[in-house]
Every structure is written in C-alpha cells, then in structure tokens.
Amino acid sequence: DSGVTQTPKHLITATGQRVTLRCSPRSGDLSVYWYQQSLDQGLQFLIQYYNGEERAKGNILERFSAQQFPDLHSELNLSSLELGDSALYFCASSATRRTEAFFGQGTRLTVV
Amino acid sequence: DAKTTQPNSMESNEEEPVHLPCNHSTISGTDYIHWYRQLPSQGPEYVIHGLTSNVNNRMASLAIAEDRKSSTLILHRATLRDAAVYYCILGYNQGGKLIFGQGTELSVKP
C-alpha cells in the first residue's frame, strides 16, 4: 500500500459526459502528479501541483483540468469525454519536488 | 526533457542476477537517474535513484557510469514477483515531473 488513495477504482461513462477523479496523497506530501496510461501511449504525464499551485503541465487536453485543494487532495476533471479517453489514470504524490513519488492504484475509466 | 533508451524486453531466470541497462547520453549535470517499476495491474513503484555514485537499497543496486551517460539497474536475485516493466527516468531537476519512456518488460522464468 503506497498510501495514495484514488477513487473511484472503476468508472464507466458515456461519450460527452464529465467525470471527476479524486486523489488523496500520502499524509504530508505536498506534490501531486496525474498520469494517463493507455495501451498505445504508455504512461503520459498530465499535470503536477505543489502545495496548491500548478507547477508543471504535460500533454493535458484542454477538456481536462485539475486542482489541488488546501487539504492537499487533488481532483482531475475530464469533460466532453471521447472513446479515446478510456485509460488508467494514476495519481502520485511526493513529499517535495525532489523525492520519490508514490503512486496510487489508479482509476480505470471506460468511455462507451 | 532528456531522453532515455532501454531495451524493450529482457528475460531472466529465477534466483539469477539481472542487469537492466539504460542509456541517457543527453543527461544534464543536475538530472537524477530514477528507476521505477510497474507490476501487472498496479501503479508504478519507486525502486531506486542516484546522481553520480552507485547506490544500493533493499530492492536493487544502481550502477552509474563515470560519464553518467548510462546506468544499470541490478536485481541481485530475480524472483517471479520481479516480473514487471522497469522504467529508467531522468528527473527532479526543475519541477519534479517524471517523464516515462517505454521501459523494459522483464520476464522471469522459474
């Protein structure tokens, strides 16, 4: 158990819908990262937050947004969902920007 | 972002050592070398990291070339549980994001 909790574990939704994925980092970790893993793209870095502020952005679509709240949990919002958004979404946390990251078990999103 | 090159797959026998290579010829002076692995149906898991000197921990050893253009992850005695995709990543220079490549899929035969 990495200490990073992601909910829900599985999510099935229709095209065009909007979903929110939640991540609770390890206690005390200030940095949160979001990744998308699909079969043909591997693990893609989406976005990083550090103590509530956005720090780095990767290949995150405009339809996707994220935020980190004062209690340090984070949410990834995916809107206008397409079939191609079906993937595993991982959240990771680290104490600082220079320490190892701990990954959650992921949320499997299926868009039908 | 500096890039790493790893073999797509490797095979090992159980209880034998495994050497997983990684090339990173464009590494910068402040890049740490990180290794993560992803077991089937799980999130990635930290293995080890280093900057210049060789590093050991309970999971593995990391051997870093003197010019830092390559490194090798060493699993001293592979077990069936070590079958996973191993990722070599350069990071933590500015911002801390980890950029994963394709990794090396390690299979371990009993």
PDB file of C-alpha atoms in Angstrom:
ATOM      1  CA  ASP A   1       0.000   0.000   0.000  1.00  0.00           C
ATOM      2  CA  SER A   2       1.601   3.231  -1.223  1.00  0.00           C
ATOM      3  CA  GLY A   3      -0.549   5.466   0.962  1.00  0.00           C
ATOM      4  CA  VAL A   4      -2.011   7.239  -2.063  1.00  0.00           C
ATOM      5  CA  THR A   5      -5.744   6.713  -2.417  1.00  0.00           C
ATOM      6  CA  GLN A   6      -7.626   7.111  -5.656  1.00  0.00           C
ATOM      7  CA  THR A   7     -11.368   6.979  -6.061  1.00  0.00           C
ATOM      8  CA  PRO A   8     -13.267   5.571  -7.747  1.00  0.00           C
ATOM      9  CA  LYS A   9     -11.359   2.450  -8.805  1.00  0.00           C
ATOM     10  CA  HIS A  10     -13.534   1.947 -11.867  1.00  0.00           C
ATOM     11  CA  LEU A  11     -15.729   4.327 -13.801  1.00  0.00           C
ATOM     12  CA  ILE A  12     -17.879   3.674 -16.840  1.00  0.00           C
ATOM     13  CA  THR A  13     -19.493   6.626 -18.543  1.00  0.00           C
ATOM     14  CA  ALA A  14     -20.856   7.699 -21.899  1.00  0.00           C
ATOM     15  CA  THR A  15     -19.277   9.912 -24.517  1.00  0.00           C
ATOM     16  CA  GLY A  16     -19.869  13.602 -23.926  1.00  0.00           C
ATOM     17  CA  GLN A  17     -20.121  13.226 -20.166  1.00  0.00           C
ATOM     18  CA  ARG A  18     -17.995  14.770 -17.427  1.00  0.00           C
ATOM     19  CA  VAL A  19     -16.283  12.902 -14.592  1.00  0.00           C
ATOM     20  CA  THR A  20     -14.149  13.771 -11.593  1.00  0.00           C
ATOM     21  CA  LEU A  21     -11.337  11.586 -10.341  1.00  0.00           C
ATOM     22  CA  ARG A  22     -10.124  12.079  -6.803  1.00  0.00           C
ATOM     23  CA  CYS A  23      -6.708  11.589  -5.250  1.00  0.00           C
ATOM     24  CA  SER A  24      -5.695  11.685  -1.606  1.00  0.00           C
ATOM     25  CA  PRO A  25      -1.907  11.930  -1.339  1.00  0.00           C
ATOM     26  CA  ARG A  26       0.212  10.363   1.367  1.00  0.00           C
ATOM     27  CA  SER A  27      -0.002  12.232   4.628  1.00  0.00           C
ATOM     28  CA  GLY A  28       2.191  15.312   4.467  1.00  0.00           C
ATOM     29  CA  ASP A  29       3.066  15.051   0.767  1.00  0.00           C
ATOM     30  CA  LEU A  30       2.858  18.436  -0.900  1.00  0.00           C
ATOM     31  CA  SER A  31       3.307  17.431  -4.520  1.00  0.00           C
ATOM     32  CA  VAL A  32       0.657  15.654  -6.584  1.00  0.00           C
ATOM     33  CA  TYR A  33       1.032  14.337 -10.129  1.00  0.00           C
ATOM     34  CA  TRP A  34      -1.536  12.993 -12.582  1.00  0.00           C
ATOM     35  CA  TYR A  35      -0.747  10.472 -15.308  1.00  0.00           C
ATOM     36  CA  GLN A  36      -2.759   8.803 -18.032  1.00  0.00           C
ATOM     37  CA  GLN A  37      -1.908   5.289 -19.183  1.00  0.00           C
ATOM     38  CA  SER A  38      -3.446   3.864 -22.296  1.00  0.00           C
ATOM     39  CA  LEU A  39      -2.337   0.779 -24.215  1.00  0.00           C
ATOM     40  CA  ASP A  40      -0.954   2.681 -27.183  1.00  0.00           C
ATOM     41  CA  GLN A  41       0.521   5.701 -25.386  1.00  0.00           C
ATOM     42  CA  GLY A  42       2.143   4.339 -22.260  1.00  0.00           C
ATOM     43  CA  LEU A  43       2.341   6.496 -19.138  1.00  0.00           C
ATOM     44  CA  GLN A  44       1.756  10.126 -20.057  1.00  0.00           C
ATOM     45  CA  PHE A  45       2.402  12.934 -17.604  1.00  0.00           C
ATOM     46  CA  LEU A  46      -0.576  15.258 -17.406  1.00  0.00           C
ATOM     47  CA  ILE A  47      -0.032  17.819 -14.664  1.00  0.00           C
ATOM     48  CA  GLN A  48       1.691  18.489 -11.354  1.00  0.00           C
ATOM     49  CA  TYR A  49       0.625  20.532  -8.350  1.00  0.00           C
ATOM     50  CA  TYR A  50       2.751  21.593  -5.427  1.00  0.00           C
ATOM     51  CA  ASN A  51       1.101  22.880  -2.271  1.00  0.00           C
ATOM     52  CA  GLY A  52      -1.957  24.040  -4.166  1.00  0.00           C
ATOM     53  CA  GLU A  53      -0.213  25.625  -7.130  1.00  0.00           C
ATOM     54  CA  GLU A  54       0.218  24.253 -10.612  1.00  0.00           C
ATOM     55  CA  ARG A  55       3.919  23.546 -11.201  1.00  0.00           C
ATOM     56  CA  ALA A  56       4.203  21.643 -14.453  1.00  0.00           C
ATOM     57  CA  LYS A  57       1.975  20.756 -17.336  1.00  0.00           C
ATOM     58  CA  GLY A  58       2.363  17.881 -19.725  1.00  0.00           C
ATOM     59  CA  ASN A  59       0.168  16.635 -22.535  1.00  0.00           C
ATOM     60  CA  ILE A  60      -3.066  17.544 -20.854  1.00  0.00           C
ATOM     61  CA  LEU A  61      -6.014  18.242 -23.129  1.00  0.00           C
ATOM     62  CA  GLU A  62      -7.995  21.457 -22.772  1.00  0.00           C
ATOM     63  CA  ARG A  63     -11.035  19.326 -21.891  1.00  0.00           C
ATOM     64  CA  PHE A  64      -9.159  18.163 -18.802  1.00  0.00           C
ATOM     65  CA  SER A  65      -8.464  20.248 -15.719  1.00  0.00           C
ATOM     66  CA  ALA A  66      -7.152  19.625 -12.258  1.00  0.00           C
ATOM     67  CA  GLN A  67      -6.762  21.339  -8.940  1.00  0.00           C
ATOM     68  CA  GLN A  68      -5.212  20.737  -5.553  1.00  0.00           C
ATOM     69  CA  PHE A  69      -7.202  21.817  -2.528  1.00  0.00           C
ATOM     70  CA  PRO A  70      -5.976  23.319   0.768  1.00  0.00           C
ATOM     71  CA  ASP A  71      -6.120  19.887   2.411  1.00  0.00           C
ATOM     72  CA  LEU A  72      -3.775  18.738  -0.412  1.00  0.00           C
ATOM     73  CA  HIS A  73      -6.151  16.299  -2.051  1.00  0.00           C
ATOM     74  CA  SER A  74      -6.467  16.699  -5.786  1.00  0.00           C
ATOM     75  CA  GLU A  75      -9.157  16.233  -8.397  1.00  0.00           C
ATOM     76  CA  LEU A  76      -8.842  15.629 -12.113  1.00  0.00           C
ATOM     77  CA  ASN A  77     -11.860  16.732 -14.127  1.00  0.00           C
ATOM     78  CA  LEU A  78     -12.436  15.224 -17.551  1.00  0.00           C
ATOM     79  CA  SER A  79     -15.178  16.703 -19.710  1.00  0.00           C
ATOM     80  CA  SER A  80     -16.734  16.115 -23.124  1.00  0.00           C
ATOM     81  CA  LEU A  81     -15.420  12.593 -22.876  1.00  0.00           C
ATOM     82  CA  GLU A  82     -14.444  10.687 -26.001  1.00  0.00           C
ATOM     83  CA  LEU A  83     -13.855   6.994 -26.563  1.00  0.00           C
ATOM     84  CA  GLY A  84     -10.120   7.685 -26.726  1.00  0.00           C
ATOM     85  CA  ASP A  85     -10.116   8.982 -23.162  1.00  0.00           C
ATOM     86  CA  SER A  86     -10.601   5.443 -21.915  1.00  0.00           C
ATOM     87  CA  ALA A  87      -7.475   4.714 -19.904  1.00  0.00           C
ATOM     88  CA  LEU A  88      -6.000   4.175 -16.481  1.00  0.00           C
ATOM     89  CA  TYR A  89      -5.471   7.434 -14.619  1.00  0.00           C
ATOM     90  CA  PHE A  90      -2.824   7.428 -11.934  1.00  0.00           C
ATOM     91  CA  CYS A  91      -2.179   9.913  -9.213  1.00  0.00           C
ATOM     92  CA  ALA A  92       1.170  10.109  -7.456  1.00  0.00           C
ATOM     93  CA  SER A  93       2.440  12.155  -4.558  1.00  0.00           C
ATOM     94  CA  SER A  94       5.812  13.090  -3.161  1.00  0.00           C
ATOM     95  CA  ALA A  95       6.968  14.975  -0.108  1.00  0.00           C
ATOM     96  CA  THR A  96       8.774  17.590  -2.173  1.00  0.00           C
ATOM     97  CA  ARG A  97       9.711  18.013  -5.804  1.00  0.00           C
ATOM     98  CA  ARG A  98      12.969  16.180  -5.204  1.00  0.00           C
ATOM     99  CA  THR A  99      11.867  12.978  -3.521  1.00  0.00           C
ATOM    100  CA  GLU A 100      10.492   9.730  -4.829  1.00  0.00           C
ATOM    101  CA  ALA A 101       6.895   9.596  -5.947  1.00  0.00           C
ATOM    102  CA  PHE A 102       4.336   7.132  -4.635  1.00  0.00           C
ATOM    103  CA  PHE A 103       1.593   6.054  -6.993  1.00  0.00           C
ATOM    104  CA  GLY A 104      -1.973   5.105  -6.296  1.00  0.00           C
ATOM    105  CA  GLN A 105      -3.666   2.047  -7.762  1.00  0.00           C
ATOM    106  CA  GLY A 106      -5.308   4.105 -10.453  1.00  0.00           C
ATOM    107  CA  THR A 107      -8.814   4.779 -11.720  1.00  0.00           C
ATOM    108  CA  ARG A 108      -9.846   2.793 -14.745  1.00  0.00           C
ATOM    109  CA  LEU A 109     -12.054   4.969 -16.929  1.00  0.00           C
ATOM    110  CA  THR A 110     -14.108   3.386 -19.672  1.00  0.00           C
ATOM    111  CA  VAL A 111     -15.981   5.657 -22.050  1.00  0.00           C
ATOM    112  CA  VAL A 112     -18.710   3.916 -24.037  1.00  0.00           C
TER     113      VAL A 112
ATOM    114  CA  ASP B   1      13.426  16.717 -21.314  1.00  0.00           C
ATOM    115  CA  ALA B   2      16.430  14.441 -21.537  1.00  0.00           C
ATOM    116  CA  LYS B   3      15.642  11.092 -23.109  1.00  0.00           C
ATOM    117  CA  THR B   4      16.447   7.549 -22.029  1.00  0.00           C
ATOM    118  CA  THR B   5      16.819   4.427 -24.144  1.00  0.00           C
ATOM    119  CA  GLN B   6      16.055   0.961 -22.800  1.00  0.00           C
ATOM    120  CA  PRO B   7      15.652  -2.454 -24.419  1.00  0.00           C
ATOM    121  CA  ASN B   8      12.001  -3.313 -24.977  1.00  0.00           C
ATOM    122  CA  SER B   9      12.208  -6.643 -23.175  1.00  0.00           C
ATOM    123  CA  MET B  10      14.522  -8.919 -21.245  1.00  0.00           C
ATOM    124  CA  GLU B  11      14.306 -12.399 -19.830  1.00  0.00           C
ATOM    125  CA  SER B  12      15.787 -13.778 -16.687  1.00  0.00           C
ATOM    126  CA  ASN B  13      15.788 -16.991 -14.714  1.00  0.00           C
ATOM    127  CA  GLU B  14      14.559 -17.059 -11.168  1.00  0.00           C
ATOM    128  CA  GLU B  15      17.253 -16.558  -8.500  1.00  0.00           C
ATOM    129  CA  GLU B  16      19.768 -15.246 -11.040  1.00  0.00           C
ATOM    130  CA  PRO B  17      21.041 -11.656 -11.183  1.00  0.00           C
ATOM    131  CA  VAL B  18      19.507  -9.295 -13.729  1.00  0.00           C
ATOM    132  CA  HIS B  19      21.203  -6.267 -15.249  1.00  0.00           C
ATOM    133  CA  LEU B  20      18.820  -3.791 -16.833  1.00  0.00           C
ATOM    134  CA  PRO B  21      20.638  -1.173 -18.945  1.00  0.00           C
ATOM    135  CA  CYS B  22      19.651   2.409 -19.662  1.00  0.00           C
ATOM    136  CA  ASN B  23      21.304   4.937 -21.959  1.00  0.00           C
ATOM    137  CA  HIS B  24      20.913   8.642 -21.300  1.00  0.00           C
ATOM    138  CA  SER B  25      23.568  10.400 -23.353  1.00  0.00           C
ATOM    139  CA  THR B  26      21.913  13.841 -23.086  1.00  0.00           C
ATOM    140  CA  ILE B  27      21.729  13.828 -19.301  1.00  0.00           C
ATOM    141  CA  SER B  28      22.405  17.179 -17.663  1.00  0.00           C
ATOM    142  CA  GLY B  29      24.554  17.739 -14.610  1.00  0.00           C
ATOM    143  CA  THR B  30      21.592  18.165 -12.300  1.00  0.00           C
ATOM    144  CA  ASP B  31      19.495  15.228 -13.542  1.00  0.00           C
ATOM    145  CA  TYR B  32      18.995  12.392 -11.117  1.00  0.00           C
ATOM    146  CA  ILE B  33      18.590   8.894 -12.556  1.00  0.00           C
ATOM    147  CA  HIS B  34      15.455   7.201 -11.267  1.00  0.00           C
ATOM    148  CA  TRP B  35      14.137   3.698 -11.684  1.00  0.00           C
ATOM    149  CA  TYR B  36      10.532   2.769 -11.230  1.00  0.00           C
ATOM    150  CA  ARG B  37       8.762  -0.467 -11.993  1.00  0.00           C
ATOM    151  CA  GLN B  38       5.179  -1.322 -12.738  1.00  0.00           C
ATOM    152  CA  LEU B  39       3.862  -4.711 -11.782  1.00  0.00           C
ATOM    153  CA  PRO B  40       0.865  -6.011 -13.731  1.00  0.00           C
ATOM    154  CA  SER B  41      -2.352  -4.176 -12.852  1.00  0.00           C
ATOM    155  CA  GLN B  42      -0.625  -1.862 -10.388  1.00  0.00           C
ATOM    156  CA  GLY B  43       0.656   1.683 -10.278  1.00  0.00           C
ATOM    157  CA  PRO B  44       4.365   2.356 -10.771  1.00  0.00           C
ATOM    158  CA  GLU B  45       6.584   1.727  -7.768  1.00  0.00           C
ATOM    159  CA  TYR B  46       9.801   3.524  -6.855  1.00  0.00           C
ATOM    160  CA  VAL B  47      12.892   1.309  -6.999  1.00  0.00           C
ATOM    161  CA  ILE B  48      15.995   3.442  -6.616  1.00  0.00           C
ATOM    162  CA  HIS B  49      17.626   6.688  -7.682  1.00  0.00           C
ATOM    163  CA  GLY B  50      21.079   8.237  -7.813  1.00  0.00           C
ATOM    164  CA  LEU B  51      23.080  11.172  -9.112  1.00  0.00           C
ATOM    165  CA  THR B  52      26.720  10.174  -9.561  1.00  0.00           C
ATOM    166  CA  SER B  53      27.698   7.396  -7.175  1.00  0.00           C
ATOM    167  CA  ASN B  54      26.471   3.830  -7.211  1.00  0.00           C
ATOM    168  CA  VAL B  55      23.538   3.248  -4.878  1.00  0.00           C
ATOM    169  CA  ASN B  56      22.206   0.235  -3.039  1.00  0.00           C
ATOM    170  CA  ASN B  57      18.941  -0.372  -1.271  1.00  0.00           C
ATOM    171  CA  ARG B  58      16.941  -3.381  -0.185  1.00  0.00           C
ATOM    172  CA  MET B  59      15.366  -3.764  -3.618  1.00  0.00           C
ATOM    173  CA  ALA B  60      18.239  -3.241  -6.022  1.00  0.00           C
ATOM    174  CA  SER B  61      21.552  -1.606  -6.880  1.00  0.00           C
ATOM    175  CA  LEU B  62      22.142   1.207  -9.317  1.00  0.00           C
ATOM    176  CA  ALA B  63      25.447   1.384 -11.150  1.00  0.00           C
ATOM    177  CA  ILE B  64      26.113   4.736 -12.832  1.00  0.00           C
ATOM    178  CA  ALA B  65      28.795   5.127 -15.478  1.00  0.00           C
ATOM    179  CA  GLU B  66      31.541   7.600 -14.744  1.00  0.00           C
ATOM    180  CA  ASP B  67      30.407   9.903 -17.568  1.00  0.00           C
ATOM    181  CA  ARG B  68      26.763   9.436 -16.411  1.00  0.00           C
ATOM    182  CA  LYS B  69      25.649   8.659 -19.949  1.00  0.00           C
ATOM    183  CA  SER B  70      24.416   5.226 -18.960  1.00  0.00           C
ATOM    184  CA  SER B  71      23.324   3.315 -15.903  1.00  0.00           C
ATOM    185  CA  THR B  72      22.382  -0.231 -14.955  1.00  0.00           C
ATOM    186  CA  LEU B  73      19.757  -1.432 -12.530  1.00  0.00           C
ATOM    187  CA  ILE B  74      20.851  -4.638 -10.857  1.00  0.00           C
ATOM    188  CA  LEU B  75      18.443  -7.070  -9.268  1.00  0.00           C
ATOM    189  CA  HIS B  76      20.700  -9.417  -7.353  1.00  0.00           C
ATOM    190  CA  ARG B  77      18.384 -12.431  -7.306  1.00  0.00           C
ATOM    191  CA  ALA B  78      15.342 -12.207  -9.518  1.00  0.00           C
ATOM    192  CA  THR B  79      12.099 -13.617  -8.201  1.00  0.00           C
ATOM    193  CA  LEU B  80       8.844 -14.237 -10.037  1.00  0.00           C
ATOM    194  CA  ARG B  81       7.492 -11.153  -8.290  1.00  0.00           C
ATOM    195  CA  ASP B  82      10.095  -9.021 -10.073  1.00  0.00           C
ATOM    196  CA  ALA B  83       8.382  -9.558 -13.424  1.00  0.00           C
ATOM    197  CA  ALA B  84       7.360  -6.043 -14.373  1.00  0.00           C
ATOM    198  CA  VAL B  85       8.037  -3.123 -16.692  1.00  0.00           C
ATOM    199  CA  TYR B  86      11.098  -1.232 -15.488  1.00  0.00           C
ATOM    200  CA  TYR B  87      11.392   2.454 -16.298  1.00  0.00           C
ATOM    201  CA  CYS B  88      14.591   4.489 -16.275  1.00  0.00           C
ATOM    202  CA  ILE B  89      13.761   8.180 -15.851  1.00  0.00           C
ATOM    203  CA  LEU B  90      15.746  11.376 -15.615  1.00  0.00           C
ATOM    204  CA  GLY B  91      14.182  13.908 -13.348  1.00  0.00           C
ATOM    205  CA  TYR B  92      13.951  16.224 -10.404  1.00  0.00           C
ATOM    206  CA  ASN B  93      15.960  18.986 -11.978  1.00  0.00           C
ATOM    207  CA  GLN B  94      13.211  21.568 -12.244  1.00  0.00           C
ATOM    208  CA  GLY B  95       9.734  20.738 -11.148  1.00  0.00           C
ATOM    209  CA  GLY B  96       9.945  17.089 -10.321  1.00  0.00           C
ATOM    210  CA  LYS B  97       7.751  15.634 -13.025  1.00  0.00           C
ATOM    211  CA  LEU B  98       8.619  12.120 -14.145  1.00  0.00           C
ATOM    212  CA  ILE B  99       8.571  11.507 -17.879  1.00  0.00           C
ATOM    213  CA  PHE B 100       8.165   7.790 -18.512  1.00  0.00           C
ATOM    214  CA  GLY B 101       9.512   6.133 -21.638  1.00  0.00           C
ATOM    215  CA  GLN B 102       8.504   2.711 -22.898  1.00  0.00           C
ATOM    216  CA  GLY B 103      10.535   0.864 -20.294  1.00  0.00           C
ATOM    217  CA  THR B 104      11.896  -2.687 -20.318  1.00  0.00           C
ATOM    218  CA  GLU B 105       9.479  -5.531 -19.787  1.00  0.00           C
ATOM    219  CA  LEU B 106      11.256  -8.082 -17.626  1.00  0.00           C
ATOM    220  CA  SER B 107      10.005 -11.640 -17.582  1.00  0.00           C
ATOM    221  CA  VAL B 108      11.300 -14.101 -15.006  1.00  0.00           C
ATOM    222  CA  LYS B 109      11.252 -17.822 -15.700  1.00  0.00           C
ATOM    223  CA  PRO B 110      11.015 -20.356 -12.876  1.00  0.00           C
TER     224      PRO B 110
END
